[in-house]
Coordinates of C-alpha atoms and ligand atoms in Angstrom, one line a residue:
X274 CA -24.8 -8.2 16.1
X275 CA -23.6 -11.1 13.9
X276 CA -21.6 -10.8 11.0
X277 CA -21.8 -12.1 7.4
X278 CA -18.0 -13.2 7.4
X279 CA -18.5 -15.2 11.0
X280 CA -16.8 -13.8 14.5
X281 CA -13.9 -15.0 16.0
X282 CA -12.1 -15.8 19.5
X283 CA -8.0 -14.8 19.1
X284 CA -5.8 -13.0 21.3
X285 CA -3.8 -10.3 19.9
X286 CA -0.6 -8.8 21.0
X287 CA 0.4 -5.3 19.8
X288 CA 4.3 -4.7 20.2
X289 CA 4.9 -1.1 20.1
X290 CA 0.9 -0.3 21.5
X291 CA 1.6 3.1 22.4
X292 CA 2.8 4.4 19.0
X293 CA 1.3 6.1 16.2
X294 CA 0.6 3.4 14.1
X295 CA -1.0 1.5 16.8
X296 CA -3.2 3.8 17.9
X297 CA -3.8 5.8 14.8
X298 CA -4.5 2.3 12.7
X299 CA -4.8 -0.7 14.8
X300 CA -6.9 -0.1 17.6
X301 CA -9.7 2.1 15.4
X302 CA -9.7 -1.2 13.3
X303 CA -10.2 -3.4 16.0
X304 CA -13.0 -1.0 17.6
X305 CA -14.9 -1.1 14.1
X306 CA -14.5 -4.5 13.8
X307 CA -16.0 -5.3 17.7
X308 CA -18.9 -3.3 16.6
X309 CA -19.3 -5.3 13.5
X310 CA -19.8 -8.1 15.8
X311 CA -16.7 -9.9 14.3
X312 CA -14.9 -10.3 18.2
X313 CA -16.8 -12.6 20.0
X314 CA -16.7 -11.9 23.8
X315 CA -13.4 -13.5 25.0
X316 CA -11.2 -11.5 22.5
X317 CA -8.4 -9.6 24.4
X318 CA -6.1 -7.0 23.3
X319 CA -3.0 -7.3 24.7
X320 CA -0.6 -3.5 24.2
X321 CA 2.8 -4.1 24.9
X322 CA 5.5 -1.5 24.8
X323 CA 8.6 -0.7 26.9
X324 CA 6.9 3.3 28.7
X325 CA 5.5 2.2 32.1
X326 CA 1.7 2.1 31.8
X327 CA -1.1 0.3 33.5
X328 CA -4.3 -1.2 31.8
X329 CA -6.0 2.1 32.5
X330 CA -3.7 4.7 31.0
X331 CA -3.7 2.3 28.2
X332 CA -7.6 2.1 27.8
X333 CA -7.6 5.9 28.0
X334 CA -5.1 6.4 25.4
X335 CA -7.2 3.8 23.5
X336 CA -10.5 5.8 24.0
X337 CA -8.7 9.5 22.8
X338 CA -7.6 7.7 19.8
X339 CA -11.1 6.3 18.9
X340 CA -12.6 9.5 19.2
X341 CA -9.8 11.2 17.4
X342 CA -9.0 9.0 14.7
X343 CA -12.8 7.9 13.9
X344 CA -14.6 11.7 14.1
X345 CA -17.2 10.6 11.6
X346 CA -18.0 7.3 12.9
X347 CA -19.6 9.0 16.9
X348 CA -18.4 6.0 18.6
X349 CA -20.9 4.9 21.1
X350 CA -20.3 5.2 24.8
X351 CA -21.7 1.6 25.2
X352 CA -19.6 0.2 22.8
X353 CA -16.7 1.9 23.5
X354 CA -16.6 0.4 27.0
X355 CA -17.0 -3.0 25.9
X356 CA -13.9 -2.8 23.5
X357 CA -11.9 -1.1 26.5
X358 CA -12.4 -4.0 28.9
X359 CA -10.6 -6.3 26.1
X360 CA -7.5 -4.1 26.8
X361 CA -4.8 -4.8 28.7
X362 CA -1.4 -3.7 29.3
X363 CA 1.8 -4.8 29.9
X364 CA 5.1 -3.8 30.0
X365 CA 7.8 -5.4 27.4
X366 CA 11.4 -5.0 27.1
X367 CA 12.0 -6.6 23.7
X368 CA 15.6 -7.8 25.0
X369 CA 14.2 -9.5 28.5
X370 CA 13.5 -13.1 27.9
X371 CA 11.7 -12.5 31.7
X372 CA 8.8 -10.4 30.0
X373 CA 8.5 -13.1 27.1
X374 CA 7.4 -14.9 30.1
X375 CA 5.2 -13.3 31.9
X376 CA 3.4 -12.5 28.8
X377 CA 3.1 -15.9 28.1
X378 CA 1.5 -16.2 31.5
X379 CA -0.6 -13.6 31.0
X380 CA -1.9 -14.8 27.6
X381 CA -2.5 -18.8 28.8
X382 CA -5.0 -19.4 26.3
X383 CA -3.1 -22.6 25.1
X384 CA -1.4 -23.8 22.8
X385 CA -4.5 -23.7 20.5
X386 CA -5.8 -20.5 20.6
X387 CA -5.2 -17.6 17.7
X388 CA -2.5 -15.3 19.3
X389 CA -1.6 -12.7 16.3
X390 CA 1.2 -10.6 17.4
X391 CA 1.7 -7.7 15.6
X392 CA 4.9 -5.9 15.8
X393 CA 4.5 -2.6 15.1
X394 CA 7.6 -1.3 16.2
X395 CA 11.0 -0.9 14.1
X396 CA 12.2 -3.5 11.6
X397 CA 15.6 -4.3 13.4
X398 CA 13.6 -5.6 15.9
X399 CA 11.7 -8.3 13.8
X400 CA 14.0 -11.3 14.1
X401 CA 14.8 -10.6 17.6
X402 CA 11.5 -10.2 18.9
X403 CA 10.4 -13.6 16.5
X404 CA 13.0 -15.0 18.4
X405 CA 12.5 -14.2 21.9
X406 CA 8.6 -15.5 21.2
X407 CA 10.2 -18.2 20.3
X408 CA 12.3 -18.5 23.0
X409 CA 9.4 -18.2 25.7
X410 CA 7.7 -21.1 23.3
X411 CA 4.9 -18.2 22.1
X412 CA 5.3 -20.1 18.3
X413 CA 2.6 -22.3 18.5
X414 CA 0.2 -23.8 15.4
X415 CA -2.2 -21.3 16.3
X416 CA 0.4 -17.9 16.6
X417 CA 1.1 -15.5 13.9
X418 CA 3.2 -12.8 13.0
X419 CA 2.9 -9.8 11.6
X420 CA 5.8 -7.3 10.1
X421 CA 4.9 -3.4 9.2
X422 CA 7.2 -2.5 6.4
X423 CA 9.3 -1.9 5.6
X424 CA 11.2 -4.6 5.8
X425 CA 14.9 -3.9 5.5
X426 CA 16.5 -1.0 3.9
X427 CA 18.1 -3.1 0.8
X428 CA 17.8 -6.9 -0.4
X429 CA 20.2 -7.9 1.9
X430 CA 18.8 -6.6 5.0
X431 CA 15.0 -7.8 4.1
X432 CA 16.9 -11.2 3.9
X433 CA 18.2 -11.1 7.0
X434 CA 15.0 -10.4 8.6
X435 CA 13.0 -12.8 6.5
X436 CA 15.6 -15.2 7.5
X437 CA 15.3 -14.5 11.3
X438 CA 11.9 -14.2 11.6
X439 CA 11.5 -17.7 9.8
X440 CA 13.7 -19.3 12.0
X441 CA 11.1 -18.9 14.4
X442 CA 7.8 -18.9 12.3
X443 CA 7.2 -20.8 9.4
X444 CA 6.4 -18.7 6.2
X445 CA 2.7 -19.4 6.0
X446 CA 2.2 -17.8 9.6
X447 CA 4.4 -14.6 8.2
X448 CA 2.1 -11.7 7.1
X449 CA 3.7 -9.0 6.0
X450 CA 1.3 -6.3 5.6
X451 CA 1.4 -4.1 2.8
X452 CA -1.5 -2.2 3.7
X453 CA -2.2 -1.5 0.0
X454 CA -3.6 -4.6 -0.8
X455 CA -6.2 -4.3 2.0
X456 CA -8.0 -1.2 0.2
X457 CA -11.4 -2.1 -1.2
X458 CA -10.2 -0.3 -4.6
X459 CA -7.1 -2.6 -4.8
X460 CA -8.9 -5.3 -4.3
X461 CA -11.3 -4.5 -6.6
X462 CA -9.0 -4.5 -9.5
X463 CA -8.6 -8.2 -9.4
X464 CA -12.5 -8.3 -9.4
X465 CA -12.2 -5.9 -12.6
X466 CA -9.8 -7.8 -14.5
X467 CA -11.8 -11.1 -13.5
X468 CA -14.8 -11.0 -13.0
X469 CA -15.9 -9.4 -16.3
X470 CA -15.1 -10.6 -19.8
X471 CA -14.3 -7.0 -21.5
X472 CA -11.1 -6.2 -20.3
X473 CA -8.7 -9.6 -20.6
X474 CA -8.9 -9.8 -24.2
X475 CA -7.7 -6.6 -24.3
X476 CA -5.1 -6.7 -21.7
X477 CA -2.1 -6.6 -24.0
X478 CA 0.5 -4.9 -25.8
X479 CA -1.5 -4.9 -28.9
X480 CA -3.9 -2.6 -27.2
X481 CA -2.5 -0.6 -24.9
X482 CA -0.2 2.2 -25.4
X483 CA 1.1 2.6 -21.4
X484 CA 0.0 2.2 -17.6
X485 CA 0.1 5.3 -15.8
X486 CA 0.5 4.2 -11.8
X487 CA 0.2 7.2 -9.7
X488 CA 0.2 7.5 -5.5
X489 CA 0.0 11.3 -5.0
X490 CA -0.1 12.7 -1.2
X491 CA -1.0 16.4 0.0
X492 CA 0.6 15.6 3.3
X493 CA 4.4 15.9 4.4
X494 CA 6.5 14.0 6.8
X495 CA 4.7 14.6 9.3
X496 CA 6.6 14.1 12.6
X497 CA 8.2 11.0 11.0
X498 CA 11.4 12.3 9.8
X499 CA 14.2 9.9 11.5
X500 CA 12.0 7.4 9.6
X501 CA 11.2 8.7 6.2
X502 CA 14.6 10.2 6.2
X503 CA 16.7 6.8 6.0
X504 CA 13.9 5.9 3.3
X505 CA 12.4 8.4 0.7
X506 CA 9.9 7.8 -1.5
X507 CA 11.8 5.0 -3.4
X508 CA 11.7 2.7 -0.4
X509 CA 8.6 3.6 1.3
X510 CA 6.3 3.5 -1.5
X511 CA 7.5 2.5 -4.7
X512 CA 9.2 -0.9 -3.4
X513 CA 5.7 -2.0 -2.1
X514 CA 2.8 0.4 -2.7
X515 CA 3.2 1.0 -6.2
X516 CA 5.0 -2.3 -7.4
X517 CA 2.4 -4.4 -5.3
X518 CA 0.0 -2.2 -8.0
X519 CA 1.6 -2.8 -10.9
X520 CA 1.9 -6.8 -9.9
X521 CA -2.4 -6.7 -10.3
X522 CA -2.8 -4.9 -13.3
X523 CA 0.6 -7.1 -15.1
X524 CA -0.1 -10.4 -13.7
X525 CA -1.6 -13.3 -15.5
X526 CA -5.0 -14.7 -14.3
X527 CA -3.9 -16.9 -11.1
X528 CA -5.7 -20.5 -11.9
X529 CA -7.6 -19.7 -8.6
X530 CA -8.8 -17.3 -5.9
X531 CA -5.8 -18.5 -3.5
X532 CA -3.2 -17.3 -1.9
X533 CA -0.5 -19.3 -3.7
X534 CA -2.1 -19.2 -6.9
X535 CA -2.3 -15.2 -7.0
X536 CA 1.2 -14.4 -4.9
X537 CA 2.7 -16.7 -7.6
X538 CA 1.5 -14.6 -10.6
X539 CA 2.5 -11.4 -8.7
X540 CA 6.1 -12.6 -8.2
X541 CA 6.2 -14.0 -12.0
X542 CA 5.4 -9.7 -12.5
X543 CA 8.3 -8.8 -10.3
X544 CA 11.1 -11.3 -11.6
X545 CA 10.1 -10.1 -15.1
X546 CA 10.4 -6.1 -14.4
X547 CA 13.3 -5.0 -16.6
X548 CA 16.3 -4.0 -14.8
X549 CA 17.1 -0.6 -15.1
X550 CA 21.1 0.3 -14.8
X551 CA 23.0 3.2 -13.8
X552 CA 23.0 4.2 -17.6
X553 CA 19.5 4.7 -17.7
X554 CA 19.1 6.3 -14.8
X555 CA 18.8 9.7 -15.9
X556 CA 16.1 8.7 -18.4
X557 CA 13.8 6.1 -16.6
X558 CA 14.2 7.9 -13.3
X559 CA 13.5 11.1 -11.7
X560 CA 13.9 12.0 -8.1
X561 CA 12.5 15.0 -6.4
X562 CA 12.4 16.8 -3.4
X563 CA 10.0 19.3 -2.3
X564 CA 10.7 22.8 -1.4
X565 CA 8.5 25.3 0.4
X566 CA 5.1 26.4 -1.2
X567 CA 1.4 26.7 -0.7
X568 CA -1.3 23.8 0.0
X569 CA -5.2 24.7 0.4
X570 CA -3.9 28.4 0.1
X571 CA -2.1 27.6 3.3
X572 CA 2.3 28.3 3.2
X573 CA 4.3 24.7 4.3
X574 CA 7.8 24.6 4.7
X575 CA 10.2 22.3 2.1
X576 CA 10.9 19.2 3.5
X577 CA 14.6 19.6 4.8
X578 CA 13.3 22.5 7.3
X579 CA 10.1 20.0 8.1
X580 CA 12.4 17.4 8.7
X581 CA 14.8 19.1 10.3
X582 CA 17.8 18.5 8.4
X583 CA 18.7 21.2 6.0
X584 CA 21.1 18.8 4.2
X585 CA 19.3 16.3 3.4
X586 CA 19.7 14.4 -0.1
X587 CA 16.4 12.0 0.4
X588 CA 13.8 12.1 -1.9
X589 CA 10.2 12.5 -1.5
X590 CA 8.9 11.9 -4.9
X591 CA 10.0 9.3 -7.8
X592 CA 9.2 8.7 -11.3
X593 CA 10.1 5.4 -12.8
X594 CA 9.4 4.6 -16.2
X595 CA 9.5 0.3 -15.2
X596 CA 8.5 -2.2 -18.1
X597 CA 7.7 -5.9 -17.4
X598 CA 9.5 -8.2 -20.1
X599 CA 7.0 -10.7 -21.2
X600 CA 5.7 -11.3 -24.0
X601 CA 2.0 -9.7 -23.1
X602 CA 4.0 -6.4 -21.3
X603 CA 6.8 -6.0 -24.1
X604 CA 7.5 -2.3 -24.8
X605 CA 4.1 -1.1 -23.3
X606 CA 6.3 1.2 -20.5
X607 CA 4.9 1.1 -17.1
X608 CA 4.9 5.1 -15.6
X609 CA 5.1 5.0 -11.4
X610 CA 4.9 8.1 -10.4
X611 CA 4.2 9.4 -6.5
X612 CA 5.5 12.3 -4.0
X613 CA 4.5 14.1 -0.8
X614 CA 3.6 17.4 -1.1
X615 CA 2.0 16.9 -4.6
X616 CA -1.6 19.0 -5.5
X617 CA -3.7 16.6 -4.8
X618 CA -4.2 13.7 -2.6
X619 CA -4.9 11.0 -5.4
X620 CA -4.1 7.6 -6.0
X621 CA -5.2 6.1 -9.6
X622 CA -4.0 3.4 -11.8
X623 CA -4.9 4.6 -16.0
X624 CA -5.0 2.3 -18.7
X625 CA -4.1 4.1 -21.7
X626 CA -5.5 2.1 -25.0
X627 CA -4.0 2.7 -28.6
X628 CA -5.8 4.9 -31.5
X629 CA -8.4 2.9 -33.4
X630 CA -6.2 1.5 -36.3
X631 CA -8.3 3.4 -38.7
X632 CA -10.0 6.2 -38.4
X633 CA -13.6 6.2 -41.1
X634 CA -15.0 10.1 -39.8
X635 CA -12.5 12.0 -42.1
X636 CA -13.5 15.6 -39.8
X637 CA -13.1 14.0 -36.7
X638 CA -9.5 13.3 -36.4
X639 CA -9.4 16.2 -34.3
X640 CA -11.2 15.7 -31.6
X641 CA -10.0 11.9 -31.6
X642 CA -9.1 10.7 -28.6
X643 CA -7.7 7.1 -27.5
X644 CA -9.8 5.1 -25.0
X645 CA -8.3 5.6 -21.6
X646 CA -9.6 3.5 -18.3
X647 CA -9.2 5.1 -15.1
X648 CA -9.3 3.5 -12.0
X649 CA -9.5 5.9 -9.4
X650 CA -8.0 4.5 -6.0
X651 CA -9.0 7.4 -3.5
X652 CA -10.7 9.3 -2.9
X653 CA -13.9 9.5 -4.9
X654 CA -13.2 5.8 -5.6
X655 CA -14.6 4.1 -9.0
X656 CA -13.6 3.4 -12.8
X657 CA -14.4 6.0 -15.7
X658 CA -13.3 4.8 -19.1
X659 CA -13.2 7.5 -21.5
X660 CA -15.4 6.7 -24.8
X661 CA -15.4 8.7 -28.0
X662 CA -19.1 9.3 -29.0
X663 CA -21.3 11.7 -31.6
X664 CA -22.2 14.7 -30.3
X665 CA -26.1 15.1 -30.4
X666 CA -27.8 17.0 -33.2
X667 CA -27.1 18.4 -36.7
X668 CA -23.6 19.6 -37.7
X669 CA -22.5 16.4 -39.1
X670 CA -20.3 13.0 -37.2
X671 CA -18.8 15.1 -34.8
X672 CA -17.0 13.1 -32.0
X673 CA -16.0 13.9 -28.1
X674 CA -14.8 11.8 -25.4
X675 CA -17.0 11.3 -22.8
X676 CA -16.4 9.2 -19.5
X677 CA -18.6 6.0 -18.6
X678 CA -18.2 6.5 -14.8
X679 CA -19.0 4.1 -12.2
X680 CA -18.9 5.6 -8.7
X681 CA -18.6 3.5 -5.6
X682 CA -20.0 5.7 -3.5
X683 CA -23.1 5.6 -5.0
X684 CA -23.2 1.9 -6.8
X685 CA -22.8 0.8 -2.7
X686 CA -24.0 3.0 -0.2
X687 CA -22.5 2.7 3.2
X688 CA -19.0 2.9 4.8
X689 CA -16.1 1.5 2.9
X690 CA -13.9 -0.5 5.3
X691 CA -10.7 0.8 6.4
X692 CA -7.7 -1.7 5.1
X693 CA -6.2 -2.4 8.2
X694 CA -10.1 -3.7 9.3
X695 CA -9.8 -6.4 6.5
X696 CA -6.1 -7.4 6.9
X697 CA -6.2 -7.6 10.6
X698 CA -9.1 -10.4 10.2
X699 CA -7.6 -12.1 7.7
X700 CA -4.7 -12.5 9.9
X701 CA -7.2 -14.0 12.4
X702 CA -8.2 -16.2 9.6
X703 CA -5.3 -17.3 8.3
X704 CA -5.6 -16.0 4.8
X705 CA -2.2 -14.5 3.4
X706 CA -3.5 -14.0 0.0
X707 CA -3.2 -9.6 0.9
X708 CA 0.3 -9.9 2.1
X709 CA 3.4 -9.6 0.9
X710 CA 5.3 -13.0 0.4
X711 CA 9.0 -13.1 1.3
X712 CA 9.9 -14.0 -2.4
X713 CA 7.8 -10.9 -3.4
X714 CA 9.2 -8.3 -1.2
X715 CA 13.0 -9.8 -1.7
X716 CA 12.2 -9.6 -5.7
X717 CA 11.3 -6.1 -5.1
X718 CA 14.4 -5.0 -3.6
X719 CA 16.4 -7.0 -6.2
X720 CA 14.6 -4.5 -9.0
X721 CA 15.2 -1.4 -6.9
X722 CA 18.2 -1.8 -5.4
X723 CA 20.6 -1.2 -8.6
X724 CA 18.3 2.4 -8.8
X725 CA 19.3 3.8 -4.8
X726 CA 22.5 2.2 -5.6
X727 CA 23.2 4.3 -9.0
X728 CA 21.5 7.6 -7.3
X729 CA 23.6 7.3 -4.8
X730 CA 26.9 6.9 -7.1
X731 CA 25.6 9.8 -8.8
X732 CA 25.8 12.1 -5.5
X733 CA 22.6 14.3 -7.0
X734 CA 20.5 16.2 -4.7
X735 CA 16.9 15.2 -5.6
X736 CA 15.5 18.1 -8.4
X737 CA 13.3 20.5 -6.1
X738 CA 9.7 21.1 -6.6
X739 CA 7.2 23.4 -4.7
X740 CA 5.2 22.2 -2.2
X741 CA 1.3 21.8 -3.7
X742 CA 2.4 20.9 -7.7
X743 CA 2.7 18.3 -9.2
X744 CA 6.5 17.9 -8.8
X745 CA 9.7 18.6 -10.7
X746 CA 9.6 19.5 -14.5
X747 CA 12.0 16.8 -15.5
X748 CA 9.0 14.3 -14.4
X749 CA 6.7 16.2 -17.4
X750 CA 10.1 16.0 -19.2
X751 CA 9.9 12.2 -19.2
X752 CA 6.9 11.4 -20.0
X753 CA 6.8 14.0 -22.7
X754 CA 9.9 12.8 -24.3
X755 CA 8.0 10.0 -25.0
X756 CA 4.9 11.5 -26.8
X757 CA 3.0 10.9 -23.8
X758 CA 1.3 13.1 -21.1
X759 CA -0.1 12.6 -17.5
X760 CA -3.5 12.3 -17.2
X761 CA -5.5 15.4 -16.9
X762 CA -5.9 17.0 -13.3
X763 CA -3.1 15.4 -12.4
X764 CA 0.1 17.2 -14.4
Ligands
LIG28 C1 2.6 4.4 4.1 C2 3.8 5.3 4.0 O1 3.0 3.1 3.9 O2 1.6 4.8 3.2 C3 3.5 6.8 4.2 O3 4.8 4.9 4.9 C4 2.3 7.1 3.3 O4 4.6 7.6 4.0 C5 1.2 6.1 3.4 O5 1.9 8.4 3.7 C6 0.1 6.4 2.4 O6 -1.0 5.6 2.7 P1 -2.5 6.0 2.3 O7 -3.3 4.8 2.7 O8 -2.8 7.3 3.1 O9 -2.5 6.3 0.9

């Protein structure tokens, strides 16, 4: 089967092959992409982890996880077995400069051939891993690296690690995924703001009231506690996710569809979010955690007894009301809002316009209600903007709101790519434009930091919220205070 965007020979190395992100992510991406025709025959797939396995155990592990992690997709006996002969296994201590080298044996595909290694494994072991490659001279023209966030806990450790990983790659052979930016719907927001004439013009404080940005999640911790518990929502969401969202719907139109050209614009986004100080804290910020309650009618624990740690301070939802100082953002507050444990599983960026400046149906003030563009990011993925139009028939010039809704699923039929399908090949590419930039993610921490450092002076506990709402009252509170209110479904 050939492929629109062409097919590629690479090698790729997956540190940390037997985990849960490989297997969950990585591999189902790689199968999909196989089957798109996008590997041509002499792509291999090297797993490495430290657990004693063999080609075959890892195949098999491979194979559950297709079946598991793509129900919906029947993967095809035929196909299957052709993606699990590009397996192979091989046992990797990331300290033994020994394995480096027997890798390096094992890969001999020159110095010319794409070798992408991915390390999904923990961040402390980013620079010494890029070093040990290295090292066993695996940092050729044609290599790549890729980091999972996140990277570092604070600015200065996401310094040290950009700093040790480009000691041994340069920065343009980085990619540090954010995996975000590789959803169709994220994309699609530069291709909304872009690509059509309507909405630039209007782009600005002049015209819009607020930004509502908001990542909700029905699930929990699930089985990633010693993780998420160093972290919270703060740093593993808001630093990336919802920032690298706010970057595309605050940045200026990048000159050009390039990597540069459009990283450059986000950064301009980040170096120009206002700082918010300990001061504010209590009135920009709120931090929740969630406590034991019902989802899908079903009971789920609070999160200290799902993480097993019934003292824990962390928090698994955030509110932060940010606001980008330049002259098209001033004033016009920017709400991030996202938690585990939350109602809904919903992701959507709103747009909320101003009131017309003058209003000419004298009964209709009433039922007036401010234009308000929603891009929904999942699920149900699409745009509605809600319009204010007559309602049919006699009785007058009496207005609603109705929604002008554009669907993806039915505009284009057919499976929407998982992220990980399109960042993975990009990496094969060479195309960084969907990852994060070391400025970017170091400019991030520089505008979160001050906010886990002043929580943390504070001692709080996080305010509690049941499991399956829509989080703690003070996060109403803050909007409200503001004459403002979440966008319906969603409060
Ligand atoms: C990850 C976070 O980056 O994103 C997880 O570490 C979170 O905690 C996940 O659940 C959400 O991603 P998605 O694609 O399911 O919205």
């Amino acid at each position: 089967m050939t492929n629109p965007s062409g097919s590629f020979s690479f090698d790729i190395v997956v540190f940390g092959a037997t985990g849960d992100l490989s297997l969950r992510k990585l591999i189902p991406a790689l199968y999909l992409r196989d089957v798109a025709g996008q590997l041509n025959d002499d792509v291999r797939i090297f797993g490495v982890a430290r657990s004693g396995h063999d080609d075959e155990d890892f195949r098999a592990m491979a194979l559950a996880a297709l079946d598991r992690y793509l129900p919906g997709e029947a993967v095809q006996p035929a196909a299957a077995e052709r993606f699990a002969a590009r397996l192979h296994y091989q046992h990797l201590d990331a300290d033994a400069p020994d394995d480096y080298r027997r890798l390096k044996a094992s890969l001999d595909g020159g110095a010319e051939r794409i070798t992408v290694f991915y390390l999904a494994m923990a961040p402390r072991y980013f620079g010494p891993v890029c070093r040990r490659l290295a090292e066993a001279g695996l940092n050729s023209a044609a290599a790549r690296v890729v980091l999972e966030k996140p990277i570092g806990q604070d600015l200065a450790s996401a310094q040290a690690v950009n700093d040790a990983v480009g000691a041994a790659f340069p920065e343009e052979r980085i990619f540090r995924i954010d995996h975000y930016l590789g959803k169709e719907t994220v994309q699609n927001l530069m291709a909304l703001r872009f690509a059509n004439a309507l909405f630039e013009p209007l782009w600005h404080r002049g015209v819009i009231d607020h930004v509502q940005v908001t990542v909700a999640e029905k699930i929990g911790v699930e089985g990633r506690a010693d993780y998420y518990d160093q972290a919270g929502a703060m740093r593993d969401m808001v630093q990336n996710h919802l920032l690298q969202l706010l970057c595309l719907v605050a940045m200026e139109p990048p000159n050009a569809f390039e990597a540069d050209a459009v990283r450059d614009e986000k950064l301009k986004v980040l170096q120009a979010l206002r700082p918010i100080d300990e001061r504010e804290l209590s009135e920009r910020t709120v931090r929740g955690q969630y406590g034991p309650g019902a989802i899908d009618g079903g009971v789920v624990p609070g999160y200290a007894e799902e993480a097993g740690r019934p003292d824990t301070t962390t928090e698994t939802f955030v509110v932060v009301k940010a606001e980008v100082g330049t002259w098209r953002w001033a004033g016009v507050p920017f709400y991030l809002r996202t938690g585990k444990r939350l109602a809904k599983r919903r992701s959507e960026i709103v747009v909320q316009f101003r009131p017309v400046p003058h209003l000419m149906f004298p009964g209709a003030v009433r039922d007036m209600v401010p234009n308000r563009l929603v891009i929904r990011l999942q699920p149900d993925e699409g745009i509605s903007l809600q319009m204010m139009t007559k309602v049919p028939g006699p009785g007058g010039m009496r207005l609603r709101a109705a929604p002008l809704n554009l669907s993806f699923a039915d505009a284009f039929h057919g499976r929407q790519p998982d992220a990980y399908e399109r960042l993975l090949m990009d990496v094969v590419r060479g195309n960084p434009m969907l990852f994060m930039r070391c400025d970017e993610v170091e400019a991030a921490w520089r505008w979160v930091e001050p906010m886990l450092d002043g929580w943390a002076a504070a001692g709080e506990m996080p305010k509690p919220y049941a499991a399956g709402s829509w989080g703690p009252s003070a996060a109403i509170g803050l909007i409200e205070r503001d004459g403002r209110t979440w966008h319906e479904d969603m409060r």
